XYZ file of C-alpha atoms in Angstrom:
747
model
C 0.000 0.000 0.000
C 1.022 3.622 -0.325
C 1.284 5.801 2.737
C 1.027 9.495 3.397
C 4.762 9.714 3.849
C 5.302 8.612 0.307
C 7.203 5.472 1.245
C 5.860 2.458 -0.530
C 4.765 -0.047 2.066
C 3.521 -3.562 1.549
C 1.476 -5.750 3.823
C 2.796 -9.173 4.684
C 0.051 -11.744 4.691
C 0.103 -14.478 7.300
C 1.444 -17.782 6.098
C -1.857 -19.461 6.754
C -2.943 -21.861 9.462
C -1.812 -25.405 10.098
C -3.978 -28.302 9.027
C -6.186 -26.028 6.960
C -8.062 -24.752 9.996
C -9.705 -21.349 10.037
C -7.771 -18.639 11.882
C -10.191 -18.542 14.811
C -9.803 -22.288 15.301
C -6.034 -22.420 15.057
C -5.241 -19.468 17.273
C -7.527 -16.749 18.627
C -4.736 -14.197 18.443
C -4.349 -14.665 14.692
C -8.075 -14.067 14.231
C -8.317 -11.031 16.508
C -5.106 -9.229 15.531
C -3.636 -9.157 12.048
C -0.373 -7.219 12.285
C 0.343 -7.568 8.565
C -1.455 -4.294 7.850
C 1.044 -2.525 10.127
C 4.171 -3.977 8.531
C 6.162 -1.510 6.416
C 8.535 -2.338 3.621
C 11.380 -0.076 2.575
C 14.450 -1.063 0.582
C 13.550 -4.772 0.846
C 13.436 -4.575 4.646
C 10.260 -5.176 6.627
C 9.600 -3.465 9.962
C 6.871 -3.826 12.566
C 6.307 -1.578 15.579
C 4.620 -3.259 18.536
C 3.239 -1.766 21.753
C 4.370 -4.031 24.625
C 2.488 -3.816 27.921
C 3.845 -5.027 31.255
C 7.600 -4.539 30.739
C 8.981 -2.554 33.679
C 12.696 -3.211 34.134
C 15.980 -3.866 32.360
C 15.485 -7.599 32.887
C 12.170 -7.471 31.031
C 13.816 -5.559 28.190
C 16.685 -7.992 27.704
C 14.372 -11.004 27.934
C 12.005 -9.576 25.319
C 14.767 -8.582 22.913
C 16.585 -11.915 23.245
C 13.467 -14.035 22.735
C 12.084 -12.038 19.801
C 15.542 -12.017 18.180
C 15.522 -15.814 18.422
C 12.489 -16.056 16.104
C 13.617 -17.566 12.821
C 13.935 -14.791 10.243
C 14.047 -11.775 12.601
C 17.204 -9.711 11.980
C 17.119 -6.921 14.563
C 14.986 -6.068 17.589
C 15.029 -2.866 19.593
C 12.705 -1.972 22.421
C 12.159 1.352 24.161
C 11.251 0.550 27.757
C 9.977 4.079 28.390
C 7.411 4.123 25.599
C 6.794 0.362 25.415
C 7.584 0.437 21.704
C 9.333 -2.565 20.156
C 10.601 -2.451 16.580
C 11.457 -5.667 14.776
C 12.967 -5.770 11.298
C 13.626 -8.595 8.849
C 14.240 -9.326 5.175
C 12.765 -12.825 5.039
C 9.609 -13.094 2.938
C 8.352 -16.132 4.822
C 8.248 -14.671 8.337
C 4.752 -14.339 9.774
C 4.622 -11.108 11.846
C 1.966 -12.685 14.039
C 4.726 -14.907 15.459
C 6.218 -11.819 17.083
C 2.977 -11.049 18.933
C 2.575 -14.697 19.918
C 6.119 -14.809 21.283
C 5.486 -11.709 23.400
C 2.232 -13.216 24.673
C 4.018 -16.451 25.617
C 6.498 -14.373 27.630
C 3.613 -12.902 29.607
C 3.380 -9.468 27.980
C 0.466 -7.844 26.213
C 1.238 -6.854 22.636
C -0.572 -5.012 19.845
C 0.609 -3.139 16.749
C 1.986 0.202 17.921
C -0.374 3.150 17.998
C 0.964 6.392 19.606
C -2.509 7.368 20.797
C -3.054 3.945 22.355
C 0.364 4.097 24.033
C -0.445 7.493 25.506
C -3.846 6.240 26.621
C -2.321 3.148 28.245
C 0.174 5.216 30.252
C -2.508 7.682 31.295
C -4.778 4.818 32.356
C -1.983 3.167 34.365
C -1.165 6.449 36.085
C -4.789 6.936 37.142
C -5.000 3.354 38.411
C -1.853 3.788 40.508
C -3.112 7.082 41.907
C -6.410 5.484 42.925
C -4.638 2.451 44.424
C -2.271 4.722 46.350
C -5.136 6.841 47.726
C -7.077 3.767 48.864
C -3.981 2.221 50.473
C -3.206 5.500 52.243
C -6.729 5.701 53.656
C -6.554 2.094 54.834
C -3.094 2.553 56.381
C -4.271 5.458 58.523
C -7.331 3.586 59.792
C -5.748 0.156 60.322
C -2.774 1.685 62.103
C -5.160 3.539 64.410
C -6.805 0.237 65.324
C -3.440 -1.523 65.705
C -2.097 1.175 68.029
C -5.178 0.663 70.194
C -4.420 -3.081 70.392
C -0.727 -2.509 71.194
C -1.520 0.114 73.831
C -4.049 -2.203 75.504
C -1.704 -5.159 75.977
C -2.440 -6.642 79.396
C -5.544 -4.520 79.851
C -7.729 -5.062 76.757
C -9.913 -8.164 76.929
C -9.853 -10.754 74.154
C -13.341 -9.887 72.871
C -12.441 -6.235 72.286
C -9.103 -7.189 70.713
C -10.794 -9.669 68.382
C -13.420 -7.083 67.449
C -10.686 -4.599 66.460
C -8.928 -7.343 64.451
C -12.143 -8.029 62.532
C -12.601 -4.336 61.737
C -8.988 -4.245 60.509
C -9.690 -7.324 58.372
C -12.795 -5.714 56.844
C -10.691 -2.714 55.836
C -7.458 -4.445 54.821
C -8.740 -7.412 52.763
C -10.601 -5.446 50.045
C -7.856 -2.801 50.028
C -5.139 -5.386 49.443
C -7.207 -6.963 46.657
C -7.616 -3.553 44.992
C -4.367 -1.710 45.728
C -2.160 -4.779 45.448
C -3.100 -5.542 41.836
C -0.103 -3.731 40.251
C 2.248 -5.930 42.278
C 0.260 -9.161 41.981
C -0.102 -8.868 38.202
C 3.584 -8.074 37.768
C 4.611 -10.971 40.011
C 2.370 -13.436 38.156
C 3.749 -12.265 34.824
C 7.307 -12.754 36.082
C 6.620 -16.225 37.488
C 4.815 -17.384 34.334
C 7.802 -16.315 32.248
C 10.205 -18.213 34.480
C 11.897 -15.484 36.521
C 11.342 -13.348 39.627
C 11.345 -9.613 40.147
C 10.984 -7.289 43.147
C 7.199 -7.659 43.042
C 7.405 -11.383 43.841
C 8.584 -11.027 47.476
C 6.304 -8.017 47.931
C 3.274 -9.979 46.730
C 4.295 -13.030 48.732
C 4.763 -11.006 51.918
C 1.437 -9.192 51.522
C -0.552 -12.342 50.701
C 1.013 -14.415 53.485
C 0.584 -11.565 55.971
C -3.091 -11.177 55.100
C -3.636 -14.951 55.075
C -1.958 -15.479 58.438
C -3.774 -12.466 59.911
C -7.144 -13.869 58.820
C -6.215 -17.248 60.309
C -5.150 -15.629 63.600
C -8.329 -13.542 63.743
C -10.561 -16.564 63.176
C -8.699 -18.554 65.831
C -8.667 -15.684 68.371
C -4.923 -15.036 68.058
C -3.187 -12.046 69.633
C -1.157 -10.785 66.679
C -2.096 -9.823 63.122
C -0.217 -8.188 60.242
C -3.073 -6.233 58.599
C -1.317 -2.938 59.320
C 2.028 -4.115 57.908
C 0.398 -5.310 54.670
C -1.460 -2.088 53.849
C 1.442 0.115 55.011
C 3.856 -1.726 52.730
C 1.501 -1.292 49.751
C 1.038 2.417 50.476
C 4.764 3.170 50.649
C 5.546 1.242 47.480
C 2.612 2.677 45.505
C 3.962 6.178 46.116
C 7.134 5.188 44.279
C 5.229 3.430 41.486
C 2.996 6.448 40.893
C 5.935 8.869 40.701
C 7.751 6.485 38.358
C 4.696 6.340 36.066
C 4.545 10.153 35.914
C 8.222 10.346 35.007
C 7.781 7.747 32.266
C 4.927 9.747 30.748
C 7.027 12.912 30.731
C 9.939 11.044 29.187
C 7.809 10.237 26.132
C 7.137 13.882 25.318
C 10.279 14.240 23.164
C 9.012 11.797 20.552
C 5.503 13.281 20.714
C 6.786 16.832 20.236
C 8.830 15.747 17.247
C 5.832 13.953 15.766
C 3.727 17.097 16.190
C 6.371 19.148 14.386
C 6.158 16.718 11.470
C 2.344 16.762 11.551
C 1.960 20.515 10.961
C 0.000 21.785 7.971
C 1.899 23.160 4.989
C 0.851 24.869 1.776
C 1.262 22.572 -1.224
C 1.164 23.951 -4.774
C -0.666 21.519 -7.037
C 0.078 20.993 -10.730
C -2.645 23.481 -11.719
C -1.036 26.138 -9.438
C -3.826 25.792 -6.890
C -2.656 25.994 -3.277
C -3.993 23.546 -0.709
C -3.247 22.924 2.963
C -1.940 19.416 3.690
C -0.145 17.633 6.511
C 3.623 17.654 6.296
C 3.610 13.873 6.716
C 1.758 13.527 3.388
C 4.462 15.264 1.332
C 6.612 13.205 -1.012
C 9.802 13.956 -2.901
C 9.173 16.392 -5.753
C 6.138 18.160 -4.249
C 6.130 21.948 -4.464
C 5.411 23.861 -1.273
C 5.191 27.494 -0.237
C 6.592 28.725 3.067
C 5.225 32.087 4.222
C 7.211 34.594 6.278
C 7.326 33.425 9.884
C 6.675 29.750 9.022
C 8.968 26.821 9.743
C 10.164 24.340 7.109
C 8.528 21.006 7.954
C 10.611 18.943 5.495
C 13.992 19.215 3.792
C 13.547 21.264 0.623
C 15.333 23.056 -2.217
C 14.479 26.716 -2.833
C 12.925 27.398 -6.255
C 11.859 31.039 -5.994
C 12.041 33.814 -3.444
C 14.741 35.634 -1.531
C 14.455 35.695 2.232
C 16.352 35.702 5.504
C 16.426 32.325 7.242
C 16.932 31.575 10.920
C 18.811 28.274 11.133
C 20.278 28.480 14.636
C 17.893 25.884 16.092
C 18.781 23.460 13.293
C 22.447 24.026 12.472
C 23.568 26.197 15.378
C 24.506 29.082 13.052
C 23.823 32.230 15.080
C 23.709 34.695 12.161
C 20.646 34.549 9.864
C 21.467 33.510 6.320
C 20.116 34.852 3.037
C 18.409 32.271 0.873
C 19.374 31.614 -2.732
C 17.862 29.640 -5.596
C 18.859 25.976 -5.449
C 19.856 26.139 -1.783
C 19.024 23.117 0.391
C 17.127 23.978 3.560
C 16.687 21.572 6.463
C 13.422 20.944 8.262
C 13.094 23.171 11.315
C 14.509 26.304 9.662
C 12.371 29.436 10.110
C 11.622 31.718 7.166
C 11.936 35.277 8.477
C 11.025 37.818 5.808
C 9.512 36.814 2.446
C 7.473 33.928 1.061
C 9.509 31.116 -0.528
C 8.583 28.396 -2.997
C 10.540 25.173 -2.611
C 10.712 21.611 -3.893
C 10.501 18.804 -1.354
C 13.737 16.807 -1.321
C 12.599 14.024 0.994
C 9.462 12.877 2.722
C 8.973 13.611 6.402
C 10.202 10.067 7.157
C 13.551 10.805 5.461
C 14.088 14.402 6.588
C 16.554 15.717 9.131
C 13.709 15.672 11.668
C 13.351 11.947 11.039
C 17.097 11.509 11.680
C 16.713 13.374 14.969
C 13.711 11.175 15.782
C 15.810 8.033 15.261
C 18.545 9.459 17.474
C 15.970 10.194 20.172
C 14.600 6.652 19.960
C 18.104 5.183 20.216
C 18.942 7.392 23.185
C 15.748 6.552 25.067
C 16.318 2.841 24.495
C 19.897 3.181 25.718
C 18.821 4.964 28.896
C 16.086 2.452 29.599
C 18.808 -0.188 30.077
C 20.486 1.894 32.787
C 20.291 0.083 36.088
C 19.900 2.349 39.092
C 21.482 1.642 42.450
C 18.083 0.501 43.732
C 17.725 -1.992 40.859
C 21.121 -3.479 41.637
C 20.257 -3.761 45.325
C 16.910 -5.367 44.500
C 18.646 -7.965 42.335
C 20.535 -9.159 45.418
C 17.624 -8.673 47.798
C 15.135 -11.074 46.170
C 17.093 -14.359 46.284
C 18.594 -13.641 49.719
C 15.268 -12.875 51.411
C 13.495 -15.810 49.779
C 16.273 -18.166 50.786
C 16.305 -16.927 54.393
C 12.488 -17.112 54.701
C 12.380 -20.624 53.230
C 15.269 -21.756 55.445
C 13.541 -20.333 58.532
C 10.329 -22.198 57.655
C 12.133 -25.518 57.120
C 14.262 -25.034 60.224
C 11.290 -24.435 62.540
C 9.356 -27.351 61.056
C 12.334 -29.627 61.723
C 12.851 -28.110 65.174
C 9.381 -28.532 66.676
C 7.104 -29.704 63.857
C 4.789 -26.710 64.376
C 3.863 -25.721 60.806
C 1.747 -22.780 61.981
C 4.652 -21.311 63.932
C 7.037 -21.982 61.024
C 4.770 -20.075 58.646
C 4.497 -17.263 61.194
C 8.302 -17.005 61.377
C 8.674 -17.068 57.570
C 6.130 -14.252 57.254
C 7.969 -12.316 59.960
C 11.173 -12.607 57.924
C 9.431 -11.288 54.804
C 7.797 -8.432 56.722
C 10.776 -7.367 58.838
C 12.980 -7.394 55.728
C 10.264 -5.776 53.644
C 11.744 -3.383 51.107
C 10.480 -0.231 52.850
C 13.944 1.018 53.771
C 15.242 -0.331 50.463
C 12.373 1.259 48.540
C 12.809 4.619 50.276
C 16.610 4.683 50.287
C 16.850 6.237 46.811
C 13.484 8.026 46.319
C 13.713 10.066 49.521
C 17.193 11.294 48.523
C 15.894 12.085 45.057
C 13.027 14.137 46.460
C 15.362 16.176 48.686
C 17.960 16.656 45.915
C 15.378 17.641 43.298
C 13.857 20.101 45.790
C 17.261 21.607 46.512
C 17.950 22.040 42.800
C 14.471 23.449 42.197
C 15.316 26.276 44.585
C 18.213 27.041 42.225
C 15.798 27.170 39.263
C 16.827 23.689 38.105
C 14.231 21.026 37.283
C 15.257 17.377 36.923
C 12.743 15.041 35.296
C 13.808 11.706 36.769
C 15.496 10.260 39.800
C 18.042 8.231 37.863
C 19.239 11.486 36.245
C 20.869 12.334 39.583
C 22.923 9.147 39.445
C 23.857 9.551 35.795
C 24.903 13.203 36.163
C 26.965 12.278 39.228
C 28.870 9.713 37.151
C 29.733 12.116 34.301
C 33.389 13.009 33.734
C 33.143 14.836 30.401
C 30.878 17.777 29.499
C 29.975 18.791 25.942
C 28.515 22.255 25.369
C 26.608 23.580 22.424
C 27.550 27.241 21.879
C 24.670 29.366 20.607
C 21.893 29.535 23.184
C 23.956 27.640 25.760
C 27.287 29.403 26.275
C 26.298 32.485 24.287
C 22.955 34.226 24.077
C 20.949 33.447 20.920
C 19.961 37.100 20.602
C 22.516 39.488 19.123
C 23.386 42.694 20.952
C 24.395 46.084 19.573
C 28.161 46.411 19.990
C 28.779 49.812 18.394
C 29.248 52.603 20.942
C 29.190 56.396 20.659
C 26.598 56.686 17.888
C 24.466 59.813 17.929
C 21.170 58.972 19.732
C 19.225 60.722 16.967
C 20.841 58.443 14.358
C 20.046 55.417 16.506
C 16.399 56.451 16.810
C 16.069 57.076 13.072
C 17.545 53.649 12.282
C 15.248 52.062 14.864
C 12.209 53.519 13.054
C 13.070 51.240 10.134
C 14.163 48.324 12.341
C 10.741 48.251 14.036
C 9.247 47.108 10.721
C 11.610 44.121 10.265
C 11.713 40.576 11.648
C 15.482 40.271 11.235
C 17.307 39.389 14.511
C 19.729 42.297 14.089
C 16.807 44.672 13.608
C 15.247 43.331 16.804
C 18.570 43.810 18.635
C 18.696 47.424 17.450
C 15.139 48.019 18.668
C 15.996 46.420 22.021
C 18.934 48.809 22.387
C 16.876 51.913 21.555
C 13.494 50.983 22.999
C 9.916 51.605 21.862
C 9.173 54.471 19.508
C 7.823 55.562 16.141
C 7.797 53.461 12.984
C 8.948 54.772 9.594
C 6.406 55.459 6.857
C 5.971 53.327 3.736
C 8.118 50.520 5.135
C 9.014 47.785 2.670
C 11.179 44.774 3.457
C 13.481 43.809 0.595
C 14.201 40.086 0.529
C 17.758 39.234 1.467
C 18.768 42.886 1.614
C 17.069 44.892 4.355
C 14.249 47.350 4.903
C 13.503 50.774 3.406
C 11.008 53.556 4.038
C 10.570 57.218 4.834
C 12.166 58.586 8.011
C 11.290 62.193 8.793
C 10.245 62.596 5.172
C 13.564 61.324 3.785
C 14.277 58.040 2.012
C 16.157 55.714 4.288
C 17.502 52.172 4.138
C 18.758 49.705 6.745
C 20.400 46.489 5.594
C 23.404 44.640 4.239
C 26.669 46.169 3.093
C 26.069 45.039 -0.484
C 22.668 46.740 -0.602
C 23.673 49.953 1.133
C 27.295 50.376 -0.007
C 26.971 48.689 -3.368
C 29.696 46.196 -2.509
C 30.105 42.999 -0.513
C 32.815 43.389 2.137
C 32.659 39.687 3.066
C 33.238 38.566 6.644
C 33.878 42.123 7.778
C 30.209 42.988 7.272
C 28.662 39.671 8.303
C 27.798 41.008 11.757
C 26.793 44.497 10.628
C 23.770 46.470 9.488
C 24.264 49.698 7.543
C 21.950 52.701 7.803
C 21.669 55.414 5.192
C 19.267 58.363 5.260
C 19.007 60.876 2.455
C 22.406 61.844 1.052
C 24.306 61.308 4.293
C 27.129 58.814 4.564
C 26.125 55.278 5.641
C 26.648 54.374 9.269
C 27.558 50.854 10.379
C 25.940 49.126 13.354
C 27.993 46.165 14.557
C 26.392 43.309 16.484
C 28.098 40.810 18.729
C 27.222 37.671 20.592
C 27.211 38.094 24.341
C 28.180 35.195 26.574
C 25.976 33.757 29.269
C 26.863 34.667 32.824
C 29.622 32.380 34.047
C 30.397 31.030 30.562
C 34.008 32.228 30.568
C 34.695 30.563 33.942
C 32.817 27.269 33.498
C 35.789 25.335 32.064
C 37.935 26.226 35.087
C 35.167 25.239 37.525
C 34.648 21.881 35.819
C 38.378 21.209 35.717
C 38.541 21.635 39.510
C 36.014 18.772 39.708
C 38.121 16.521 37.415
C 35.753 17.015 34.495
C 36.911 17.708 30.930
C 34.840 19.861 28.613
C 34.569 20.674 24.924
C 32.357 22.589 22.503
C 30.366 21.008 19.656
C 28.624 23.703 17.635
C 26.971 24.115 14.267
C 28.074 27.753 14.220
C 30.805 29.206 11.989
C 34.400 28.153 12.811
C 35.677 31.664 13.567
C 32.909 32.339 16.081
C 33.432 29.021 17.833
C 37.198 29.494 17.976
C 36.935 33.055 19.326
C 34.672 32.001 22.160
C 36.652 28.837 22.972
C 39.869 30.860 23.223
C 38.207 33.384 25.532
C 36.742 30.630 27.751
C 39.928 28.573 27.883
C 38.361 25.522 26.211
C 40.970 23.750 24.098
C 38.754 21.128 22.443
C 36.082 22.463 20.088
C 34.490 21.622 16.740
C 32.415 23.917 14.512
C 29.861 23.352 11.723
C 28.742 20.072 13.300
C 25.552 18.313 12.161
C 23.082 16.558 14.517
C 24.401 13.153 13.418
C 28.000 14.284 13.961
C 27.173 15.361 17.512
C 25.646 11.974 18.302
C 28.645 10.260 16.677
C 31.072 12.210 18.864
C 29.174 11.135 21.969
C 29.259 7.515 20.785
C 33.023 7.827 20.291
C 33.547 9.168 23.817
C 31.251 6.474 25.180
C 33.388 3.812 23.492
C 36.422 5.364 25.185
C 34.763 4.865 28.560
C 33.718 8.490 29.085
C 30.436 9.427 30.752
C 29.209 12.443 28.801
C 26.984 15.232 30.107
C 25.543 17.022 27.059
C 24.256 20.591 27.381
C 22.425 22.178 24.437
C 19.284 23.985 23.371
C 18.638 23.517 19.655
C 16.786 21.010 17.539
C 20.188 19.913 16.244
C 21.142 19.025 19.830
C 18.133 16.780 20.543
C 19.749 13.552 19.301
C 22.954 14.234 21.219
C 20.975 15.099 24.362
C 19.133 11.787 24.165
C 22.246 9.691 23.498
C 24.506 11.225 26.133
C 24.891 9.517 29.509
C 23.054 12.532 30.939
C 21.892 15.864 29.531
C 20.650 19.311 30.511
C 18.997 22.124 28.580
C 18.534 25.833 29.280
C 15.010 27.131 29.813
C 14.956 28.799 26.385
C 15.580 25.521 24.509
C 13.147 24.234 21.897
C 10.449 21.920 23.248
C 11.977 18.798 21.701
C 15.382 19.405 23.274
C 13.840 20.149 26.667
C 11.903 16.890 26.432
C 14.981 14.911 25.332
C 17.113 16.211 28.192
C 17.187 14.996 31.787
C 16.607 18.432 33.208
C 16.151 22.134 32.594
C 17.979 25.041 34.212
C 17.093 28.732 34.001
C 19.731 29.396 31.335
C 20.728 32.812 32.676
C 23.826 31.557 34.488
C 25.771 28.635 33.059
C 27.709 28.444 36.327
C 24.768 26.557 37.849
C 26.058 23.458 36.023
C 28.777 23.127 38.673
C 26.166 23.284 41.443
C 24.056 20.643 39.705
C 27.014 18.271 39.474
C 27.914 18.874 43.134
C 24.348 18.165 44.300
C 24.098 15.024 42.165
C 27.371 13.665 43.530
C 26.277 14.402 47.094
C 22.921 12.700 46.505
C 24.634 9.586 45.170
C 26.711 9.430 48.347
C 23.548 9.699 50.463
C 21.898 6.906 48.471
C 24.870 4.606 49.031
C 24.801 5.429 52.739
C 21.079 4.620 52.879
C 21.557 1.308 51.137
C 24.409 0.530 53.501
C 22.108 1.211 56.440
C 19.343 -0.923 54.878
C 21.828 -3.797 54.578
C 22.946 -3.327 58.194
C 19.322 -3.145 59.352
C 18.541 -6.457 57.650
C 21.632 -8.089 59.120
C 20.388 -7.156 62.599
C 16.659 -7.734 62.037
C 16.797 -11.075 60.233
C 18.241 -13.057 63.189
C 15.453 -11.751 65.441
C 12.844 -12.797 62.869
C 14.409 -16.214 62.245
C 14.588 -16.929 65.989
C 10.880 -16.107 66.363
C 11.210 -12.920 68.428
C 9.419 -10.611 65.957
C 5.898 -9.549 66.868
C 3.688 -7.262 64.750
C 4.535 -4.389 67.105
C 8.263 -5.009 66.707
C 7.875 -5.272 62.918
C 5.936 -1.989 62.717
C 8.476 -0.156 64.885
C 11.395 -1.565 62.882
C 9.787 -0.639 59.540
C 8.975 2.901 60.667
C 12.344 3.362 62.356
C 14.331 2.267 59.313
C 12.278 4.552 57.065
C 12.821 7.483 59.453
C 16.594 6.992 59.522
C 17.001 6.953 55.732
C 14.779 10.029 55.504
C 16.836 11.967 58.078
C 20.029 10.982 56.276
C 18.591 12.276 52.994
C 17.751 15.611 54.639
C 21.465 16.082 55.322
C 21.705 17.074 51.662
C 20.290 20.468 52.594
C 23.206 20.979 54.984
C 25.853 20.238 52.358
C 27.740 23.085 50.741
C 25.765 24.617 47.882
């Protein structure tokens, strides 16, 4: 079939069903879902995008990729854990794409052909479910704990009837709450077990179910102790983390969505009969003729056919000075047309444009980051087998010791509860909350907890120049010009969109506008100033000659018969930009500049800032390639940039930051946003991230020590519900207080 993007796509038909049976009889999945309509073919390669539901960790990702890759005929498999999108590609003409969905189903994951709207809806639905589960668990925790405190306080005084009555009330609250709020953990644990492995949700589910089961048994048989409070409290604490994680995942997807929206804008297409029509950019194919009005952005790569205009390319190439268009010039998607309408020929469909390249870089970067294992993940990997082994050993040991199965089960549950991952679950999140809050007070917003760990590990910083180290807006550099001349020139500048004209207006301020203003494409602006003909523009237009690089940063103003006056414009550096290399060096961090700007501008700034490694005129792909090279050398790169051409590099770096004025796609691709006014804040961010990592390690060390002390008590049968509750709360309080020490650290 033919698609809107212009790429010829063909559907792969299923190979048929064994034994001549109808699809519904051979396999319900084949009857309900036919992925062949979603398979695309390009250059003899078939691809299928699948939305995978239920994958939550790096272990899930590797298992899915390894098993799908093992399907006969599949060449490559890549999954993005953040978005749930899996892309499989192959060249075999005999492969049935339904096999991919069946394989995912056999692994315990839901799978359907990828639909961005469905993916967004699924994440939104999951977030709402977690919020509701968390709210219910929080309500139950408060009420059950109130009842439990009454039981603990009445030891020796409360009669058995009253105690049993309070246990039954706790049961009536806790049982339905556990069934409702525990579903995220139970479903995940079942999925893991069915696929032949365990995850962190397995011991959580086991502890909750055994605690509730034993508590019901004790209540029915008039026992003294129950674990209703421990079960609902554990769910409440862990659901807080799950809900925050779901919110962060949703925000992490915005980069791809923003890029898709940029490619979905409407453009003006000129048909063969010269009739203009509005179409989606995604429907354009190579050879189409489009018109780009002044102020519009190029949605695809194109070649200029007619029209002279000024073009703002700094968000695409990093070039700070606007360029003048010329016939036959290639313009990349994302460039802004500043002054006059342009007619251009489409050079590539939206799927093959520079935006598409950036999109692929973003996808690769997100997939790479989704494999990053946080400190908590590493700790959990050790926690699960150790706790299960200890609990099972305690059960067997007590059965062999006195043959009392009830007591043995009670001890095993005590081990699972006392070693419950509350301290482990809070060790990292509580530090992240404090660190993110500390940075927020410095006008820095980090989008994920693992960003703290990744930034802390970075030993090499790459800066974009324009918009990051230098301000994207030009500033008037010429001094000593007669204020009257400045005001007269500003009267013309107020009628122009050119960045230098805007800089001139900013320097002079609000005022009158010249009469009969006309903007001349690629030259400047003319009109009547105080009744005299006046012009403001390029050296070639005003002087009648092109002075080359000497006039590249100048506007010339001529009024009447007076001699032309030159206005020179310079870049101005961000606050702290000239000192940032020295500050980073004191922290054992190397830095360099990768910029799409002109070589002389990059060199001049690098020399002034004391940065010895720099590269100019760099493309988005080149930036990502440089990061890959440093990564292969063992470097952990922190990328800092603001433009569309930085988005791929931001996504592929070990960690990344963007200034507040960055384009939406770059802000979404980065790990965090800072105000952008003072680049020196980068040093503070790195310091805070390193301090937070130290606090996390200290918390995990305490959690390990706590378990070493608590486990023997539980195994020996000395743990009561009261002791378990105190131990859980005490361990959580200690890791929280340790995290708050971050606010006492320097900076």
